[in-house]
mmCIF file of C-alpha atoms in Angstrom:
data_model
loop_
_atom_site.group_PDB
_atom_site.id
_atom_site.type_symbol
_atom_site.label_atom_id
_atom_site.label_comp_id
_atom_site.label_asym_id
_atom_site.label_seq_id
_atom_site.Cartn_x
_atom_site.Cartn_y
_atom_site.Cartn_z
ATOM 1 C CA MET A 1 119.823 112.580 101.851
ATOM 2 C CA LEU A 2 120.657 109.793 104.471
ATOM 3 C CA ILE A 3 117.661 107.693 104.276
ATOM 4 C CA ARG A 4 118.017 108.142 100.357
ATOM 5 C CA VAL A 5 121.577 106.248 100.535
ATOM 6 C CA LEU A 6 119.707 103.850 102.470
ATOM 7 C CA ALA A 7 116.621 103.343 100.104
ATOM 8 C CA ASN A 8 116.170 101.404 96.872
ATOM 9 C CA LEU A 9 117.610 98.083 98.729
ATOM 10 C CA LEU A 10 120.571 99.644 99.779
ATOM 11 C CA HIS A 11 122.191 100.469 96.035
ATOM 12 C CA PRO A 12 123.379 103.910 96.422
ATOM 13 C CA LEU A 13 125.226 103.100 99.431
ATOM 14 C CA ILE A 14 126.485 100.083 97.536
ATOM 15 C CA HIS A 15 127.817 102.237 94.607
ATOM 16 C CA VAL A 16 129.535 104.907 97.167
ATOM 17 C CA GLY A 17 130.866 102.170 99.027
ATOM 18 C CA TYR A 18 132.605 100.821 96.057
ATOM 19 C CA GLY A 19 134.029 104.023 95.173
ATOM 20 C CA THR A 20 135.380 104.787 98.769
ATOM 21 C CA GLU A 21 136.888 101.126 98.775
ATOM 22 C CA PHE A 22 138.800 101.305 95.702
ATOM 23 C CA GLY A 23 139.130 105.119 95.039
ATOM 24 C CA ILE A 24 136.879 106.001 92.470
ATOM 25 C CA PRO A 25 135.423 109.472 93.223
ATOM 26 C CA GLY A 26 133.123 108.858 89.859
ATOM 27 C CA MET A 27 131.406 105.700 91.712
ATOM 28 C CA VAL A 28 130.842 107.828 94.875
ATOM 29 C CA ALA A 29 129.348 110.654 92.792
ATOM 30 C CA GLU A 30 127.013 107.957 90.801
ATOM 31 C CA GLY A 31 125.611 106.667 94.155
ATOM 32 C CA LEU A 32 125.124 110.138 95.360
ATOM 33 C CA ALA A 33 123.212 110.933 92.363
ATOM 34 C CA MET A 34 121.293 107.680 92.451
ATOM 35 C CA ALA A 35 120.200 108.649 96.058
ATOM 36 C CA SER A 36 119.222 111.913 94.743
ATOM 37 C CA VAL A 37 116.901 110.927 91.816
ATOM 38 C CA HIS A 38 115.241 107.789 93.163
ATOM 39 C CA LYS A 39 112.098 107.868 94.690
ATOM 40 C CA SER A 40 111.957 107.200 98.397
ATOM 41 C CA TYR A 41 109.063 106.467 100.398
ATOM 42 C CA SER A 42 110.639 106.076 103.681
ATOM 43 C CA LEU A 43 111.843 109.564 103.965
ATOM 44 C CA THR A 44 110.301 109.822 107.582
ATOM 45 C CA PHE A 45 111.803 106.434 108.782
ATOM 46 C CA LEU A 46 114.600 107.851 110.559
ATOM 47 C CA PRO A 47 113.815 110.572 113.246
ATOM 48 C CA SER A 48 115.577 113.718 113.343
ATOM 49 C CA SER A 49 116.804 112.987 116.795
ATOM 50 C CA LEU A 50 119.191 110.898 114.994
ATOM 51 C CA PHE A 51 120.842 113.883 113.991
ATOM 52 C CA GLU A 52 120.332 115.967 117.164
ATOM 53 C CA ASN A 53 123.328 114.877 119.331
ATOM 54 C CA ALA A 54 125.931 115.270 116.128
ATOM 55 C CA SER A 55 127.943 118.485 115.979
ATOM 56 C CA MET A 56 126.905 121.334 113.401
ATOM 57 C CA THR A 57 129.962 120.271 111.511
ATOM 58 C CA VAL A 58 129.262 116.850 110.583
ATOM 59 C CA VAL A 59 127.979 117.273 107.137
ATOM 60 C CA GLU A 60 130.833 119.916 106.302
ATOM 61 C CA GLU A 61 133.463 117.521 107.688
ATOM 62 C CA SER A 62 132.377 114.395 106.079
ATOM 63 C CA THR A 63 131.592 116.128 102.631
ATOM 64 C CA SER A 64 135.418 117.680 102.743
ATOM 65 C CA ARG A 65 137.062 114.030 103.290
ATOM 66 C CA LEU A 66 134.619 112.674 100.586
ATOM 67 C CA THR A 67 135.444 115.392 98.154
ATOM 68 C CA SER A 68 139.409 115.226 98.943
ATOM 69 C CA PRO A 69 141.385 112.608 97.158
ATOM 70 C CA LEU A 70 140.216 109.202 98.021
ATOM 71 C CA ASN A 71 143.455 108.343 100.044
ATOM 72 C CA ARG A 72 143.351 110.192 103.373
ATOM 73 C CA LYS A 73 141.287 107.824 105.251
ATOM 74 C CA THR A 74 141.611 106.263 108.888
ATOM 75 C CA SER A 75 141.938 102.635 109.379
ATOM 76 C CA ILE A 76 138.732 100.729 110.552
ATOM 77 C CA VAL A 77 140.111 97.680 111.730
ATOM 78 C CA PRO A 78 138.911 94.716 114.130
ATOM 79 C CA LEU A 79 140.540 94.926 117.554
ATOM 80 C CA GLU A 80 140.817 92.074 120.212
ATOM 81 C CA LEU A 81 138.499 93.613 122.758
ATOM 82 C CA ASP A 82 136.222 92.437 125.295
ATOM 83 C CA GLN A 83 132.837 92.085 124.425
ATOM 84 C CA PRO A 84 130.287 94.028 126.456
ATOM 85 C CA LYS A 85 126.672 92.787 126.155
ATOM 86 C CA ARG A 86 124.875 95.472 127.178
ATOM 87 C CA ASN A 87 123.373 97.390 124.253
ATOM 88 C CA HIS A 88 124.509 95.113 122.066
ATOM 89 C CA ALA A 89 122.682 94.582 118.711
ATOM 90 C CA LEU A 90 121.725 91.023 119.158
ATOM 91 C CA PHE A 91 120.334 92.090 122.487
ATOM 92 C CA ILE A 92 118.097 94.509 120.827
ATOM 93 C CA LEU A 93 117.119 92.046 118.160
ATOM 94 C CA ALA A 94 116.154 89.542 120.836
ATOM 95 C CA LYS A 95 113.815 92.324 122.492
ATOM 96 C CA ILE A 96 112.211 92.822 119.233
ATOM 97 C CA ILE A 97 111.311 89.021 119.112
ATOM 98 C CA GLN A 98 110.296 89.020 122.429
ATOM 99 C CA ASP A 99 107.737 91.897 121.740
ATOM 100 C CA PRO A 100 104.053 90.978 121.261
ATOM 101 C CA GLN A 101 103.471 93.708 118.984
ATOM 102 C CA PHE A 102 106.364 91.935 116.513
ATOM 103 C CA ALA A 103 104.996 88.265 117.253
ATOM 104 C CA PRO A 104 105.227 86.060 114.189
ATOM 105 C CA GLU A 105 102.032 86.112 113.293
ATOM 106 C CA GLU A 106 102.231 90.329 113.182
ATOM 107 C CA ARG A 107 105.431 90.455 111.281
ATOM 108 C CA GLN A 108 103.902 88.200 108.471
ATOM 109 C CA LYS A 109 101.294 91.499 108.281
ATOM 110 C CA TYR A 110 104.110 93.069 106.922
ATOM 111 C CA PHE A 111 105.258 90.504 104.395
ATOM 112 C CA ASN A 112 106.539 92.373 101.084
ATOM 113 C CA ALA A 113 105.249 95.656 102.662
ATOM 114 C CA PHE A 114 108.205 97.350 103.601
ATOM 115 C CA LYS A 115 106.015 100.737 102.710
ATOM 116 C CA LYS A 116 103.549 99.874 105.215
ATOM 117 C CA LEU A 117 105.971 98.801 107.688
ATOM 118 C CA VAL A 118 108.012 101.793 108.170
ATOM 119 C CA THR A 119 104.742 104.004 107.964
ATOM 120 C CA THR A 120 103.200 102.115 110.679
ATOM 121 C CA ARG A 121 105.681 100.712 112.735
ATOM 122 C CA GLY A 122 108.462 102.531 112.008
ATOM 123 C CA ALA A 123 108.330 104.847 115.190
ATOM 124 C CA ASP A 124 108.312 101.343 117.146
ATOM 125 C CA ILE A 125 111.298 99.884 115.468
ATOM 126 C CA TRP A 126 113.427 103.094 116.310
ATOM 127 C CA ARG A 127 112.276 102.958 119.801
ATOM 128 C CA TYR A 128 114.272 99.687 119.798
ATOM 129 C CA THR A 129 117.438 100.648 117.752
ATOM 130 C CA GLU A 130 117.853 104.246 119.689
ATOM 131 C CA GLN A 131 118.435 101.760 122.522
ATOM 132 C CA TRP A 132 121.450 100.645 120.624
ATOM 133 C CA THR A 133 123.995 103.053 122.239
ATOM 134 C CA PHE A 134 127.502 104.251 121.612
ATOM 135 C CA ASP A 135 129.974 104.513 124.288
ATOM 136 C CA LEU A 136 132.419 106.459 122.745
ATOM 137 C CA SER A 137 134.663 106.722 125.641
ATOM 138 C CA GLN A 138 135.627 103.052 125.304
ATOM 139 C CA PRO A 139 138.459 102.269 122.777
ATOM 140 C CA GLY A 140 137.331 100.744 119.643
ATOM 141 C CA GLU A 141 133.773 101.359 120.228
ATOM 142 C CA ILE A 142 133.044 102.088 116.466
ATOM 143 C CA GLU A 143 135.019 98.819 115.543
ATOM 144 C CA ARG A 144 133.092 97.141 117.681
ATOM 145 C CA LYS A 145 129.542 98.457 116.919
ATOM 146 C CA MET A 146 130.346 97.718 113.050
ATOM 147 C CA GLU A 147 131.003 94.082 113.834
ATOM 148 C CA GLU A 148 127.752 93.843 116.027
ATOM 149 C CA CYS A 149 125.929 94.923 112.444
ATOM 150 C CA VAL A 150 127.772 92.250 110.503
ATOM 151 C CA TRP A 151 126.888 89.638 112.823
ATOM 152 C CA THR A 152 123.148 90.542 112.999
ATOM 153 C CA ILE A 153 123.091 90.825 109.320
ATOM 154 C CA THR A 154 124.515 87.613 108.674
ATOM 155 C CA ILE A 155 122.575 86.122 110.858
ATOM 156 C CA ILE A 156 119.490 87.658 109.683
ATOM 157 C CA TYR A 157 120.667 86.505 106.092
ATOM 158 C CA ALA A 158 121.599 82.633 106.911
ATOM 159 C CA ILE A 159 119.876 81.760 109.742
ATOM 160 C CA GLY A 160 116.687 83.870 109.116
ATOM 161 C CA GLY A 161 116.799 82.058 105.575
ATOM 162 C CA TRP A 162 117.177 78.732 107.094
ATOM 163 C CA SER A 163 114.245 76.405 108.289
ATOM 164 C CA LYS A 164 113.954 72.685 109.295
ATOM 165 C CA GLU A 165 111.350 72.316 107.229
ATOM 166 C CA LYS A 166 112.691 73.645 103.930
ATOM 167 C CA GLY A 167 116.223 73.935 104.546
ATOM 168 C CA PHE A 168 117.985 76.917 103.180
ATOM 169 C CA THR A 169 116.701 79.601 100.895
ATOM 170 C CA ALA A 170 118.961 82.450 99.459
ATOM 171 C CA ASN A 171 116.573 85.377 100.061
ATOM 172 C CA VAL A 172 117.564 88.259 97.453
ATOM 173 C CA PHE A 173 116.810 91.326 100.073
ATOM 174 C CA PHE A 174 118.970 89.855 102.909
ATOM 175 C CA ALA A 175 121.815 89.311 100.074
ATOM 176 C CA HIS A 176 121.620 93.188 99.657
ATOM 177 C CA LEU A 177 121.857 93.667 103.436
ATOM 178 C CA VAL A 178 125.039 91.529 103.425
ATOM 179 C CA ASN A 179 127.036 92.721 100.286
ATOM 180 C CA SER A 180 126.406 96.350 101.306
ATOM 181 C CA SER A 181 127.542 95.334 104.942
ATOM 182 C CA LEU A 182 131.146 94.945 103.123
ATOM 183 C CA PHE A 183 131.328 98.658 102.402
ATOM 184 C CA LEU A 184 130.935 99.862 106.053
ATOM 185 C CA PRO A 185 134.732 99.701 106.672
ATOM 186 C CA SER A 186 135.645 101.874 103.656
ATOM 187 C CA LEU A 187 132.942 104.226 104.271
ATOM 188 C CA LEU A 188 133.216 104.764 108.140
ATOM 189 C CA SER A 189 137.051 105.196 107.590
ATOM 190 C CA TYR A 190 136.008 108.835 105.406
ATOM 191 C CA LEU A 191 133.625 109.971 108.149
ATOM 192 C CA SER A 192 133.661 112.054 111.339
ATOM 193 C CA GLN A 193 133.147 109.816 114.747
ATOM 194 C CA ASP A 194 129.770 111.723 114.666
ATOM 195 C CA ALA A 195 128.590 110.680 111.368
ATOM 196 C CA GLN A 196 129.963 107.198 111.909
ATOM 197 C CA VAL A 197 127.483 107.005 114.417
ATOM 198 C CA ILE A 198 124.637 108.009 112.601
ATOM 199 C CA LEU A 199 125.402 105.818 109.609
ATOM 200 C CA LEU A 200 126.039 102.603 111.908
ATOM 201 C CA ARG A 201 122.685 103.328 113.547
ATOM 202 C CA ALA A 202 120.724 104.173 110.715
ATOM 203 C CA PHE A 203 121.939 100.827 108.896
ATOM 204 C CA PHE A 204 121.511 98.682 111.787
ATOM 205 C CA THR A 205 117.781 100.170 111.743
ATOM 206 C CA MET A 206 116.919 99.444 108.032
ATOM 207 C CA GLY A 207 118.662 96.070 108.471
ATOM 208 C CA LEU A 208 115.973 95.358 111.110
ATOM 209 C CA ALA A 209 113.357 96.783 109.158
ATOM 210 C CA TRP A 210 114.129 94.744 105.880
ATOM 211 C CA TRP A 211 114.110 91.611 107.939
ATOM 212 C CA ILE A 212 110.238 92.255 109.454
ATOM 213 C CA SER A 213 109.272 93.368 106.207
ATOM 214 C CA ARG A 214 110.446 89.702 104.793
ATOM 215 C CA GLY A 215 107.870 88.321 107.647
ATOM 216 C CA GLY A 216 110.587 88.357 110.301
ATOM 217 C CA PRO A 217 111.871 84.826 109.778
ATOM 218 C CA GLU A 218 112.806 82.500 112.872
ATOM 219 C CA LEU A 219 115.955 82.322 114.075
ATOM 220 C CA ASP A 220 116.384 78.688 115.204
ATOM 221 C CA ILE A 221 120.371 79.070 115.674
ATOM 222 C CA GLN A 222 120.845 75.846 117.478
ATOM 223 C CA GLY A 223 119.121 74.177 114.566
ATOM 224 C CA PHE A 224 120.633 76.020 112.002
ATOM 225 C CA LEU A 225 124.178 75.003 113.675
ATOM 226 C CA ASP A 226 123.006 71.488 114.090
ATOM 227 C CA ALA A 227 122.156 71.258 109.943
ATOM 228 C CA THR A 228 124.925 72.993 109.020
ATOM 229 C CA ASP A 229 127.726 71.030 110.997
ATOM 230 C CA PRO A 230 128.639 68.951 107.939
ATOM 231 C CA PHE A 231 130.235 72.155 106.257
ATOM 232 C CA ILE A 232 133.023 72.300 108.761
ATOM 233 C CA SER A 233 135.211 70.081 110.716
ATOM 234 C CA SER A 234 133.810 68.385 114.069
ATOM 235 C CA GLU A 235 135.646 70.631 115.999
ATOM 236 C CA GLY A 236 133.489 73.454 114.734
ATOM 237 C CA GLU A 237 136.495 75.438 113.048
ATOM 238 C CA ALA A 238 136.634 75.811 109.020
ATOM 239 C CA SER A 239 138.145 73.004 107.223
ATOM 240 C CA SER A 240 141.668 72.342 107.286
ATOM 241 C CA ASN A 241 142.035 73.806 103.926
ATOM 242 C CA ALA A 242 144.766 76.526 103.449
ATOM 243 C CA ASN A 243 141.651 78.685 102.449
ATOM 244 C CA PRO A 244 138.193 77.124 103.086
ATOM 245 C CA PHE A 245 136.409 80.154 100.481
ATOM 246 C CA LEU A 246 138.667 79.137 97.926
ATOM 247 C CA ASP A 247 136.145 76.895 96.227
ATOM 248 C CA THR A 248 133.317 78.980 97.002
ATOM 249 C CA ILE A 249 134.800 82.078 95.393
ATOM 250 C CA GLN A 250 135.815 80.007 92.300
ATOM 251 C CA SER A 251 132.287 79.239 91.972
ATOM 252 C CA GLY A 252 131.306 82.483 92.052
ATOM 253 C CA PHE A 253 133.607 83.548 89.262
ATOM 254 C CA THR A 254 131.549 81.377 86.773
ATOM 255 C CA HIS A 255 128.029 81.759 87.967
ATOM 256 C CA PRO A 256 125.924 83.955 85.690
ATOM 257 C CA ASP A 257 124.513 85.992 88.638
ATOM 258 C CA GLY A 258 127.116 88.732 89.800
ATOM 259 C CA HIS A 259 125.371 88.840 93.224
ATOM 260 C CA VAL A 260 126.743 85.285 94.108
ATOM 261 C CA LEU A 261 130.746 86.387 93.887
ATOM 262 C CA LYS A 262 129.831 89.398 95.664
ATOM 263 C CA ILE A 263 128.198 87.713 98.494
ATOM 264 C CA MET A 264 130.928 85.170 98.554
ATOM 265 C CA ARG A 265 133.554 88.127 98.707
ATOM 266 C CA THR A 266 131.597 89.521 101.489
ATOM 267 C CA PHE A 267 131.622 86.245 103.616
ATOM 268 C CA ALA A 268 135.177 85.438 103.093
ATOM 269 C CA HIS A 269 136.088 89.193 104.179
ATOM 270 C CA PHE A 270 134.320 88.988 107.411
ATOM 271 C CA SER A 271 135.429 85.412 108.201
ATOM 272 C CA SER A 272 139.106 86.843 107.833
ATOM 273 C CA LEU A 273 138.342 89.190 110.499
ATOM 274 C CA TYR A 274 135.754 87.407 112.725
ATOM 275 C CA GLY A 275 135.900 83.891 111.838
ATOM 276 C CA VAL A 276 138.128 83.076 114.952
ATOM 277 C CA ARG A 277 135.312 84.173 117.263
ATOM 278 C CA PRO A 278 134.817 81.275 119.670
ATOM 279 C CA LYS A 279 131.745 79.676 120.850
ATOM 280 C CA GLY A 280 130.263 81.881 123.768
ATOM 281 C CA TYR A 281 131.264 85.186 122.450
ATOM 282 C CA PHE A 282 127.582 86.231 122.291
ATOM 283 C CA LYS A 283 126.766 84.823 125.566
ATOM 284 C CA GLY A 284 124.329 87.213 127.748
ATOM 285 C CA THR A 285 122.983 88.776 124.726
ATOM 286 C CA GLU A 286 119.645 87.382 125.572
ATOM 287 C CA LEU A 287 119.185 86.278 121.372
ATOM 288 C CA GLU A 288 118.134 82.659 121.776
ATOM 289 C CA GLY A 289 120.781 80.168 121.095
ATOM 290 C CA ALA A 290 123.291 83.052 120.232
ATOM 291 C CA GLU A 291 126.139 81.692 122.812
ATOM 292 C CA ALA A 292 126.498 78.658 120.225
ATOM 293 C CA LEU A 293 127.763 80.823 117.237
ATOM 294 C CA ASP A 294 131.325 80.581 116.426
ATOM 295 C CA GLY A 295 133.442 82.484 113.536
ATOM 296 C CA SER A 296 132.222 79.613 111.085
ATOM 297 C CA LEU A 297 129.041 81.083 110.629
ATOM 298 C CA PHE A 298 130.413 83.066 107.422
ATOM 299 C CA LEU A 299 131.899 80.099 106.055
ATOM 300 C CA ARG A 300 128.304 77.929 106.711
ATOM 301 C CA ALA A 301 126.336 81.054 105.038
ATOM 302 C CA ALA A 302 128.998 80.728 101.904
ATOM 303 C CA ARG A 303 128.363 76.958 101.380
ATOM 304 C CA LEU A 304 124.772 77.364 101.665
ATOM 305 C CA THR A 305 124.421 80.217 99.313
ATOM 306 C CA GLU A 306 126.507 78.266 96.957
ATOM 307 C CA GLU A 307 124.497 75.045 97.245
ATOM 308 C CA PHE A 308 121.018 77.010 96.647
ATOM 309 C CA MET A 309 122.336 79.052 94.070
ATOM 310 C CA SER A 310 123.562 75.922 91.974
ATOM 311 C CA PRO A 311 123.014 75.871 88.196
ATOM 312 C CA MET A 312 119.603 74.197 89.148
ATOM 313 C CA THR A 313 118.241 77.053 90.793
ATOM 314 C CA SER A 314 120.584 79.876 89.852
ATOM 315 C CA ASP A 315 118.160 82.494 90.747
ATOM 316 C CA TRP A 316 117.697 84.541 94.416
ATOM 317 C CA SER A 317 114.627 83.950 96.154
ATOM 318 C CA ALA A 318 112.118 86.742 97.053
ATOM 319 C CA SER A 319 110.167 84.477 99.666
ATOM 320 C CA PHE A 320 111.105 81.841 101.766
#
């Protein structure tokens, strides 16, 4: 059932997420119903080993929490914690990039071929993502791993969508990864700890698979930052406006495509949580250029999206 919730470009997860965020049981039921009936050609993508370390009560406990009134949830909030680099999500992404079997020319073979990818390379992707381990003895580990997911997905969307030759392209598939990540906090707050780990690892795996299935676009972090510096102040922080997202949110309200406002809301939310992360926060993750990243990434991504989805374009791209 988990893979069904993550299939169909994550739409079941999004519907369930809306229900848990706003306390609407009907939307939770709608999302689960959608997951139950749509076709899924990736049912074997997530191996049974993902569930082997979980207790036998994960399903029962999580189901009980979801079926109880949707106001009994634990808080999932960002903590000011040291950021360990071992087993970091960006470290896993870097390892995949360095693997010859996922070299750029190999990744291109799976462009627009998600089914082929999960059938032929699903085990190889999982071999990497199972190295993304959790140390639940550390305070705030779930919050930390959720943040790693958010940064990874945002990097894939914003930096993966940019190139020196073509500039930025707002990819519709990556946009759904971003929009669905907004619901991780509300979903995790209703789950047992074992189920939280399972959901995060499955979501991370699916994000990597979608990146590869779109050709695994290059992640030129330094080039991206240099090109998008005009969107922020010279100090590398958000502009001096009281809320630098105000204009982008306003443009989203009037845009004919509802996904634009959704992604602006997502970037604004995660900027409020992680926008103060300084340069050097990702030093040691082995992802080339990651040490130059800071919390301005979310504002850069929002403004690039606003620019691309102008009235002259007004539609997402399925390619680059």
